[in-house]
mmCIF file of C-alpha atoms in Angstrom:
data_model
loop_
_atom_site.group_PDB
_atom_site.id
_atom_site.type_symbol
_atom_site.label_atom_id
_atom_site.label_comp_id
_atom_site.label_asym_id
_atom_site.label_seq_id
_atom_site.Cartn_x
_atom_site.Cartn_y
_atom_site.Cartn_z
ATOM 1 C CA MET A 1171 15.124 138.202 122.240
ATOM 2 C CA PRO A 1172 12.403 135.197 122.961
ATOM 3 C CA SER A 1173 9.500 135.412 120.104
ATOM 4 C CA PRO A 1174 6.519 136.201 121.235
ATOM 5 C CA ARG A 1175 2.499 134.852 119.974
ATOM 6 C CA VAL A 1176 1.267 137.400 117.328
ATOM 7 C CA ALA A 1177 -2.481 137.335 116.618
ATOM 8 C CA SER A 1178 -3.506 136.273 113.551
ATOM 9 C CA LEU A 1179 -4.914 138.823 111.144
ATOM 10 C CA LEU A 1180 -8.486 139.051 110.119
ATOM 11 C CA GLY A 1181 -7.397 139.508 106.477
ATOM 12 C CA CYS A 1182 -4.494 141.780 104.815
ATOM 13 C CA LEU A 1183 -5.172 145.186 105.219
ATOM 14 C CA LEU A 1184 -5.793 147.620 102.239
ATOM 15 C CA VAL A 1185 -4.952 151.293 102.712
ATOM 16 C CA ALA A 1186 -4.940 153.484 99.964
ATOM 17 C CA LEU A 1187 -1.372 155.493 99.578
ATOM 18 C CA ALA A 1188 -0.981 159.151 98.666
ATOM 19 C CA THR A 1189 1.967 158.832 96.282
ATOM 20 C CA SER A 1190 5.469 161.156 95.915
ATOM 21 C CA THR A 1191 7.466 161.313 93.105
ATOM 22 C CA GLY A 1192 10.531 163.070 92.242
ATOM 23 C CA SER A 1193 9.219 165.577 89.660
ATOM 24 C CA GLY A 1194 7.245 166.123 92.601
ATOM 25 C CA SER A 1195 3.578 164.046 90.123
ATOM 26 C CA HIS A 1196 0.981 162.376 92.739
ATOM 27 C CA HIS A 1197 -0.580 158.936 92.732
ATOM 28 C CA VAL A 1198 -2.853 156.123 94.301
ATOM 29 C CA VAL A 1199 -1.590 152.338 95.280
ATOM 30 C CA PRO A 1200 -2.468 149.757 97.120
ATOM 31 C CA ALA A 1201 -0.562 149.909 100.361
ATOM 32 C CA ALA A 1202 1.708 146.407 101.000
ATOM 33 C CA HIS A 1203 0.010 143.613 102.615
ATOM 34 C CA THR A 1204 1.404 142.289 105.696
ATOM 35 C CA SER A 1205 2.173 139.062 106.879
ATOM 36 C CA VAL A 1206 -0.897 136.833 109.061
ATOM 37 C CA GLY A 1207 -0.091 134.863 112.179
ATOM 38 C CA ALA A 1208 3.517 134.889 111.465
ATOM 39 C CA ALA A 1209 6.089 135.174 114.436
ATOM 40 C CA VAL A 1210 8.078 138.512 114.723
ATOM 41 C CA PRO A 1211 11.885 137.932 113.772
ATOM 42 C CA ALA A 1212 14.760 137.668 116.288
ATOM 43 C CA PRO A 1213 18.567 138.553 116.193
ATOM 44 C CA VAL A 1214 20.503 136.630 113.725
ATOM 45 C CA LEU A 1215 23.622 138.346 114.928
ATOM 46 C CA ASP A 1216 22.857 139.441 118.665
ATOM 47 C CA ARG A 1217 25.394 142.342 119.027
ATOM 48 C CA ASN A 1218 26.554 145.881 117.195
ATOM 49 C CA PHE A 1219 25.885 144.967 113.650
ATOM 50 C CA PRO A 1220 24.317 147.814 112.268
ATOM 51 C CA ASP A 1221 23.306 148.834 108.230
ATOM 52 C CA PRO A 1222 24.002 144.996 107.366
ATOM 53 C CA ASP A 1223 24.698 144.639 103.944
ATOM 54 C CA ILE A 1224 24.691 140.937 102.168
ATOM 55 C CA VAL A 1225 26.606 139.092 98.972
ATOM 56 C CA LYS A 1226 26.313 135.489 98.478
ATOM 57 C CA VAL A 1227 30.099 134.003 96.945
ATOM 58 C CA GLY A 1228 29.181 130.304 95.806
ATOM 59 C CA ARG A 1229 27.598 128.763 99.307
ATOM 60 C CA THR A 1230 28.889 131.209 101.277
ATOM 61 C CA TYR A 1231 26.690 134.590 102.519
ATOM 62 C CA HIS A 1232 29.717 137.581 102.948
ATOM 63 C CA ALA A 1233 27.327 140.137 105.575
ATOM 64 C CA TYR A 1234 29.018 143.493 106.525
ATOM 65 C CA ALA A 1235 28.183 145.812 107.789
ATOM 66 C CA THR A 1236 29.359 150.311 109.981
ATOM 67 C CA SER A 1237 32.093 149.635 111.904
ATOM 68 C CA ASP A 1238 32.978 148.426 115.814
ATOM 69 C CA ILE A 1239 34.923 146.468 117.446
ATOM 70 C CA GLY A 1240 38.221 148.879 116.907
ATOM 71 C CA ARG A 1241 37.471 148.078 112.637
ATOM 72 C CA ASN A 1242 36.707 150.361 110.093
ATOM 73 C CA VAL A 1243 33.824 147.522 108.617
ATOM 74 C CA GLN A 1244 32.836 144.049 110.374
ATOM 75 C CA HIS A 1245 32.350 140.808 108.816
ATOM 76 C CA ALA A 1246 30.589 137.653 109.201
ATOM 77 C CA THR A 1247 29.940 134.596 107.166
ATOM 78 C CA SER A 1248 27.110 132.588 106.884
ATOM 79 C CA THR A 1249 25.446 129.156 104.888
ATOM 80 C CA ASP A 1250 21.803 129.292 105.435
ATOM 81 C CA LEU A 1251 21.435 133.070 106.559
ATOM 82 C CA THR A 1252 21.114 131.357 110.992
ATOM 83 C CA HIS A 1253 23.925 130.723 111.738
ATOM 84 C CA TRP A 1254 26.819 133.218 111.486
ATOM 85 C CA SER A 1255 30.364 133.190 112.138
ATOM 86 C CA VAL A 1256 32.157 136.928 113.081
ATOM 87 C CA ALA A 1257 35.531 136.863 111.164
ATOM 88 C CA GLY A 1258 38.515 137.772 113.230
ATOM 89 C CA THR A 1259 39.807 140.477 110.189
ATOM 90 C CA ASP A 1260 39.244 143.895 109.321
ATOM 91 C CA PRO A 1261 37.859 143.061 105.510
ATOM 92 C CA LEU A 1262 38.782 147.160 104.785
ATOM 93 C CA PRO A 1263 42.325 147.142 106.860
ATOM 94 C CA GLN A 1264 43.405 151.108 105.191
ATOM 95 C CA LEU A 1265 40.451 154.088 104.322
ATOM 96 C CA GLY A 1266 41.143 156.333 101.351
ATOM 97 C CA ALA A 1267 43.899 159.195 101.825
ATOM 98 C CA TRP A 1268 40.819 161.292 102.099
ATOM 99 C CA VAL A 1269 38.901 160.563 104.685
ATOM 100 C CA HIS A 1270 39.260 162.674 107.864
ATOM 101 C CA ALA A 1271 42.426 161.047 109.887
ATOM 102 C CA GLU A 1272 40.094 161.972 113.753
ATOM 103 C CA LYS A 1273 37.395 160.891 112.062
ATOM 104 C CA PRO A 1274 37.703 157.787 110.310
ATOM 105 C CA ARG A 1275 34.553 155.970 111.146
ATOM 106 C CA VAL A 1276 33.698 154.026 108.335
ATOM 107 C CA TRP A 1277 29.305 153.783 107.879
ATOM 108 C CA ALA A 1278 26.981 151.467 105.841
ATOM 109 C CA PRO A 1279 29.929 149.103 103.758
ATOM 110 C CA GLU A 1280 28.125 147.806 100.296
ATOM 111 C CA VAL A 1281 30.309 144.904 98.653
ATOM 112 C CA TYR A 1282 29.353 143.486 94.951
ATOM 113 C CA ASP A 1283 31.420 141.070 93.051
ATOM 114 C CA ASN A 1284 32.664 142.960 89.920
ATOM 115 C CA GLY A 1285 33.815 139.879 87.986
ATOM 116 C CA PRO A 1286 37.515 139.251 88.392
ATOM 117 C CA GLY A 1287 37.019 140.644 92.132
ATOM 118 C CA PHE A 1288 34.723 142.411 94.494
ATOM 119 C CA THR A 1289 33.853 146.410 94.976
ATOM 120 C CA MET A 1290 32.902 148.037 98.654
ATOM 121 C CA HIS A 1291 31.921 151.556 98.221
ATOM 122 C CA TYR A 1292 31.189 153.004 101.467
ATOM 123 C CA THR A 1293 30.926 156.798 104.456
ATOM 124 C CA ALA A 1294 33.317 158.743 105.881
ATOM 125 C CA HIS A 1295 33.900 162.012 106.109
ATOM 126 C CA ASP A 1296 36.246 163.758 103.437
ATOM 127 C CA ARG A 1297 39.063 165.713 104.724
ATOM 128 C CA ALA A 1298 39.020 168.746 102.122
ATOM 129 C CA SER A 1299 35.046 169.447 102.636
ATOM 130 C CA GLY A 1300 34.118 168.402 106.192
ATOM 131 C CA ARG A 1301 31.294 165.790 104.865
ATOM 132 C CA GLN A 1302 30.463 162.793 104.466
ATOM 133 C CA CYS A 1303 31.222 160.981 100.825
ATOM 134 C CA ILE A 1304 31.134 158.163 99.728
ATOM 135 C CA GLY A 1305 34.739 155.992 98.512
ATOM 136 C CA VAL A 1306 35.660 152.713 97.268
ATOM 137 C CA ALA A 1307 38.084 150.146 98.058
ATOM 138 C CA LEU A 1308 38.453 146.832 95.544
ATOM 139 C CA ALA A 1309 39.762 143.051 96.405
ATOM 140 C CA THR A 1310 39.978 139.584 95.338
ATOM 141 C CA SER A 1311 38.049 137.771 98.021
ATOM 142 C CA ALA A 1312 34.810 138.752 99.217
ATOM 143 C CA ASP A 1313 37.454 138.367 102.388
ATOM 144 C CA GLY A 1314 39.798 141.642 101.692
ATOM 145 C CA PRO A 1315 41.475 143.624 101.658
ATOM 146 C CA PHE A 1316 39.888 146.067 100.779
ATOM 147 C CA ARG A 1317 42.443 148.052 99.311
ATOM 148 C CA PRO A 1318 41.653 151.878 98.214
ATOM 149 C CA ALA A 1319 41.151 153.016 95.029
ATOM 150 C CA GLY A 1320 41.177 156.608 93.385
ATOM 151 C CA ASP A 1321 42.699 159.763 94.873
ATOM 152 C CA GLY A 1322 39.409 160.694 96.402
ATOM 153 C CA PRO A 1323 36.119 159.583 97.224
ATOM 154 C CA LEU A 1324 33.906 158.538 94.866
ATOM 155 C CA VAL A 1325 30.755 160.685 95.335
ATOM 156 C CA CYS A 1326 31.174 163.908 96.884
ATOM 157 C CA PRO A 1327 28.520 166.568 96.105
ATOM 158 C CA VAL A 1328 29.489 169.248 99.046
ATOM 159 C CA GLU A 1329 26.368 171.839 97.268
ATOM 160 C CA GLN A 1330 24.183 169.023 98.913
ATOM 161 C CA GLY A 1331 25.550 168.467 101.778
ATOM 162 C CA GLY A 1332 27.774 164.626 101.044
ATOM 163 C CA ALA A 1333 26.739 161.416 99.933
ATOM 164 C CA ILE A 1334 25.730 158.638 102.346
ATOM 165 C CA ASP A 1335 24.230 155.284 102.293
ATOM 166 C CA ALA A 1336 25.993 153.675 98.740
ATOM 167 C CA ALA A 1337 23.770 150.509 97.181
ATOM 168 C CA GLY A 1338 24.643 149.027 93.953
ATOM 169 C CA TYR A 1339 21.843 147.856 91.051
ATOM 170 C CA THR A 1340 22.653 145.576 87.699
ATOM 171 C CA GLU A 1341 20.444 145.610 84.952
ATOM 172 C CA ASN A 1342 21.383 143.992 81.486
ATOM 173 C CA GLY A 1343 24.354 144.115 82.314
ATOM 174 C CA ARG A 1344 24.664 148.322 83.391
ATOM 175 C CA ARG A 1345 26.135 148.802 87.044
ATOM 176 C CA TYR A 1346 24.077 151.011 89.217
ATOM 177 C CA LEU A 1347 24.787 153.415 92.215
ATOM 178 C CA LEU A 1348 22.488 154.204 94.999
ATOM 179 C CA TRP A 1349 23.543 156.726 97.111
ATOM 180 C CA LYS A 1350 21.391 159.538 99.401
ATOM 181 C CA SER A 1351 22.588 162.999 99.526
ATOM 182 C CA ASP A 1352 22.819 163.692 102.638
ATOM 183 C CA GLY A 1353 21.174 167.260 103.324
ATOM 184 C CA ASN A 1354 19.878 166.664 106.864
ATOM 185 C CA CYS A 1355 23.654 168.359 108.223
ATOM 186 C CA CYS A 1356 22.976 171.263 106.559
ATOM 187 C CA GLU A 1357 18.472 171.902 106.491
ATOM 188 C CA LYS A 1358 18.947 170.605 103.079
ATOM 189 C CA ASP A 1359 16.522 168.069 100.968
ATOM 190 C CA THR A 1360 17.806 164.297 101.823
ATOM 191 C CA TRP A 1361 17.586 162.365 97.946
ATOM 192 C CA ILE A 1362 17.639 159.353 96.792
ATOM 193 C CA HIS A 1363 19.909 159.232 93.947
ATOM 194 C CA LEU A 1364 20.289 156.551 90.863
ATOM 195 C CA GLN A 1365 23.537 157.205 88.962
ATOM 196 C CA PRO A 1366 25.566 154.867 86.433
ATOM 197 C CA ILE A 1367 29.134 153.659 87.146
ATOM 198 C CA SER A 1368 31.845 151.570 85.744
ATOM 199 C CA ARG A 1369 31.632 147.697 86.296
ATOM 200 C CA ASP A 1370 34.092 147.697 89.179
ATOM 201 C CA GLY A 1371 32.323 150.994 90.751
ATOM 202 C CA THR A 1372 35.320 152.916 90.674
ATOM 203 C CA SER A 1373 34.064 155.728 88.197
ATOM 204 C CA LEU A 1374 30.827 157.511 87.629
ATOM 205 C CA THR A 1375 29.581 156.882 84.023
ATOM 206 C CA GLY A 1376 26.649 159.399 84.106
ATOM 207 C CA GLN A 1377 24.659 162.071 86.258
ATOM 208 C CA PRO A 1378 22.327 161.087 89.048
ATOM 209 C CA ILE A 1379 19.002 161.123 89.039
ATOM 210 C CA GLY A 1380 17.355 162.211 92.222
ATOM 211 C CA LEU A 1381 14.760 159.038 93.226
ATOM 212 C CA ILE A 1382 12.962 159.954 96.001
ATOM 213 C CA LYS A 1383 13.091 162.379 98.596
ATOM 214 C CA GLN A 1384 12.049 163.263 102.635
ATOM 215 C CA ASP A 1385 8.576 164.396 101.984
ATOM 216 C CA ARG A 1386 5.829 162.466 104.404
ATOM 217 C CA ASP A 1387 5.300 163.788 108.322
ATOM 218 C CA TRP A 1388 6.459 159.909 109.509
ATOM 219 C CA GLU A 1389 9.997 160.504 107.903
ATOM 220 C CA ASN A 1390 10.725 163.151 109.087
ATOM 221 C CA GLY A 1391 12.741 165.454 107.235
ATOM 222 C CA LEU A 1392 15.055 162.192 107.051
ATOM 223 C CA ILE A 1393 15.219 159.663 104.527
ATOM 224 C CA GLU A 1394 18.190 156.967 103.568
ATOM 225 C CA ALA A 1395 19.674 153.514 103.850
ATOM 226 C CA PRO A 1396 18.497 152.769 99.567
ATOM 227 C CA THR A 1397 18.141 149.275 98.635
ATOM 228 C CA LEU A 1398 16.741 148.244 94.831
ATOM 229 C CA ILE A 1399 14.688 145.217 93.646
ATOM 230 C CA LYS A 1400 13.181 144.199 90.831
ATOM 231 C CA ARG A 1401 9.962 141.987 91.691
ATOM 232 C CA ASP A 1402 6.626 140.941 89.959
ATOM 233 C CA GLY A 1403 7.695 143.791 87.062
ATOM 234 C CA ARG A 1404 7.456 146.531 88.925
ATOM 235 C CA TYR A 1405 10.789 148.505 90.974
ATOM 236 C CA VAL A 1406 10.953 148.328 94.533
ATOM 237 C CA LEU A 1407 12.613 151.024 96.419
ATOM 238 C CA LEU A 1408 13.219 150.855 99.966
ATOM 239 C CA TYR A 1409 14.451 152.917 102.032
ATOM 240 C CA SER A 1410 15.034 154.150 105.778
ATOM 241 C CA ALA A 1411 13.256 157.295 107.474
ATOM 242 C CA ASP A 1412 13.515 159.485 110.327
ATOM 243 C CA ALA A 1413 16.666 159.262 112.853
ATOM 244 C CA TYR A 1414 17.963 156.324 114.022
ATOM 245 C CA SER A 1415 19.167 158.072 117.037
ATOM 246 C CA PRO A 1416 19.570 155.608 120.796
ATOM 247 C CA ASN A 1417 17.510 158.071 122.846
ATOM 248 C CA VAL A 1418 15.157 155.491 124.870
ATOM 249 C CA GLU A 1419 12.156 157.845 123.049
ATOM 250 C CA ALA A 1420 13.655 158.816 119.904
ATOM 251 C CA GLY A 1421 15.312 155.676 118.348
ATOM 252 C CA THR A 1422 11.999 154.214 118.132
ATOM 253 C CA ARG A 1423 10.637 156.057 114.998
ATOM 254 C CA TYR A 1424 13.039 154.651 112.800
ATOM 255 C CA LYS A 1425 11.054 152.525 110.169
ATOM 256 C CA THR A 1426 11.598 151.191 106.723
ATOM 257 C CA GLY A 1427 9.696 152.647 103.817
ATOM 258 C CA TYR A 1428 9.160 152.015 100.173
ATOM 259 C CA ALA A 1429 8.530 153.161 96.739
ATOM 260 C CA LEU A 1430 7.653 151.357 93.375
ATOM 261 C CA ALA A 1431 8.366 152.376 89.737
ATOM 262 C CA GLU A 1432 7.761 150.628 86.627
ATOM 263 C CA SER A 1433 10.967 151.698 85.036
ATOM 264 C CA LEU A 1434 14.100 152.084 86.106
ATOM 265 C CA GLN A 1435 14.118 156.244 86.866
ATOM 266 C CA GLY A 1436 10.912 156.855 87.874
ATOM 267 C CA PRO A 1437 8.535 157.984 88.549
ATOM 268 C CA TYR A 1438 8.841 156.067 91.462
ATOM 269 C CA THR A 1439 5.449 156.205 93.655
ATOM 270 C CA LYS A 1440 6.440 156.312 97.196
ATOM 271 C CA ALA A 1441 3.759 154.660 99.748
ATOM 272 C CA ALA A 1442 1.925 157.058 102.481
ATOM 273 C CA GLU A 1443 2.748 154.977 105.556
ATOM 274 C CA PRO A 1444 6.028 152.585 106.780
ATOM 275 C CA LEU A 1445 6.556 149.007 105.575
ATOM 276 C CA MET A 1446 8.726 148.487 108.813
ATOM 277 C CA THR A 1447 7.810 150.550 112.552
ATOM 278 C CA THR A 1448 8.619 149.444 115.522
ATOM 279 C CA GLU A 1449 5.002 149.608 116.499
ATOM 280 C CA SER A 1450 4.140 147.223 113.314
ATOM 281 C CA PHE A 1451 6.770 144.929 115.757
ATOM 282 C CA ALA A 1452 4.245 145.258 118.229
ATOM 283 C CA SER A 1453 7.358 146.950 119.611
ATOM 284 C CA GLN A 1454 9.215 144.219 119.916
ATOM 285 C CA VAL A 1455 11.743 144.871 116.999
ATOM 286 C CA ILE A 1456 12.882 148.893 118.225
ATOM 287 C CA GLY A 1457 14.132 150.712 114.671
ATOM 288 C CA PRO A 1458 13.959 148.550 112.305
ATOM 289 C CA GLY A 1459 16.180 150.115 109.207
ATOM 290 C CA GLY A 1460 18.990 150.013 107.304
ATOM 291 C CA GLN A 1461 17.708 147.272 105.340
ATOM 292 C CA ASP A 1462 19.224 145.164 102.624
ATOM 293 C CA VAL A 1463 17.369 142.319 100.843
ATOM 294 C CA VAL A 1464 18.559 138.413 99.908
ATOM 295 C CA THR A 1465 17.666 135.366 97.845
ATOM 296 C CA GLY A 1466 18.322 132.807 101.055
ATOM 297 C CA PRO A 1467 19.241 128.678 100.424
ATOM 298 C CA ASP A 1468 15.850 127.739 99.543
ATOM 299 C CA GLY A 1469 15.224 130.348 97.067
ATOM 300 C CA ARG A 1470 13.015 132.665 98.614
ATOM 301 C CA ASP A 1471 13.696 136.236 99.623
ATOM 302 C CA ARG A 1472 14.763 137.780 103.466
ATOM 303 C CA ILE A 1473 15.151 141.100 104.114
ATOM 304 C CA ALA A 1474 17.827 141.609 106.533
ATOM 305 C CA PHE A 1475 18.002 145.169 108.968
ATOM 306 C CA HIS A 1476 19.073 145.962 112.289
ATOM 307 C CA ALA A 1477 16.959 147.301 115.199
ATOM 308 C CA TRP A 1478 17.984 148.939 118.925
ATOM 309 C CA ASN A 1479 17.757 145.986 121.907
ATOM 310 C CA ALA A 1480 16.277 147.152 124.644
ATOM 311 C CA ASP A 1481 18.807 149.822 126.777
ATOM 312 C CA ARG A 1482 19.956 150.434 123.091
ATOM 313 C CA THR A 1483 23.557 150.062 123.543
ATOM 314 C CA LYS A 1484 23.506 147.707 120.102
ATOM 315 C CA ARG A 1485 21.783 147.361 117.175
ATOM 316 C CA PRO A 1486 21.806 143.548 116.123
ATOM 317 C CA MET A 1487 21.025 142.457 112.997
ATOM 318 C CA TYR A 1488 17.521 140.454 111.883
ATOM 319 C CA LEU A 1489 16.139 138.570 109.328
ATOM 320 C CA ALA A 1490 12.776 138.281 108.102
ATOM 321 C CA ASP A 1491 10.997 136.479 105.310
ATOM 322 C CA LEU A 1492 10.896 139.100 102.493
ATOM 323 C CA GLY A 1493 7.421 138.142 99.928
ATOM 324 C CA PHE A 1494 6.087 140.384 97.018
ATOM 325 C CA SER A 1495 2.104 140.608 95.864
ATOM 326 C CA GLN A 1496 2.084 142.296 93.060
ATOM 327 C CA GLY A 1497 5.388 143.833 93.567
ATOM 328 C CA ARG A 1498 4.301 145.611 96.798
ATOM 329 C CA PRO A 1499 6.642 143.604 99.556
ATOM 330 C CA VAL A 1500 4.729 141.434 102.710
ATOM 331 C CA VAL A 1501 7.335 140.936 105.378
ATOM 332 C CA GLN A 1502 7.344 138.313 108.148
ATOM 333 C CA GLY A 1503 5.789 139.195 111.528
ATOM 334 C CA ILE A 1504 4.041 142.924 110.889
ATOM 335 C CA THR A 1505 1.059 142.748 113.217
ATOM 336 C CA ALA A 1506 -0.573 145.930 112.719
ATOM 337 C CA PRO A 1507 -0.167 148.912 110.199
#
């Protein structure tokens, strides 16, 4: 899509943030800054490529996305984050035996380098419970093929509605898994959890800790798609909210929020207002969410995310410059709060 001229802002908007943590305490912190006079981003991969996850291996960036075009997982590569080549093969050609044969779609894959090889966490429907759950697969190369590991799903809290949207974080040599309890399936809360796992991601090594749940009106009862990073000495938990629906009106409501913490396990201070919305991109980017953060060849952060095209037939992948001010995110192209 073309990038329209964006009016310069007079300054950075400061808004008081009411906050909420898993324990129910409240705080107030400054809002995120917006970028000034930056162009609204355009798709870097103009095809259906939702829930992008990007990992760098050597000089090559590998992007993975929710299933489409007859593949369990989509895969594309780039050396500059701008020009992408879509792989001709499925990096996850076989699903775990636990996956429902009549509901084989895979959502939101997450890949990381585990040392001797690569780990993929993915979401699929569990045959036994009917819930969406998180499985794991291993490969010797980021190109795949990834092969299922274990006899069943890795995370499958049936009583909480299941689990989706795995994301990884490493600190002091210890690996953690973030995941969302899929409570919106059955009128339950949707929590973002943090849980320690083995280095290769095939086994859980501790109990999950609830970091945040849905508690803002603009979240419309649903949060998902966690991404955890640390910048300026603070933990930044990005997440998506509301429904990603292709419905023309509802699809505009999908958005990205964030929460901050001084320690890994929280408490996390959730921003009162979202970071990226359809409106904040002057309606030129529709329903931005499913985000990931990657460092570019120039050493600067980018935020990767999907958004709907005009007729809601696909969700291309976008990238925008991402900065931080005292740990608070600053996104290129935001023109309104």
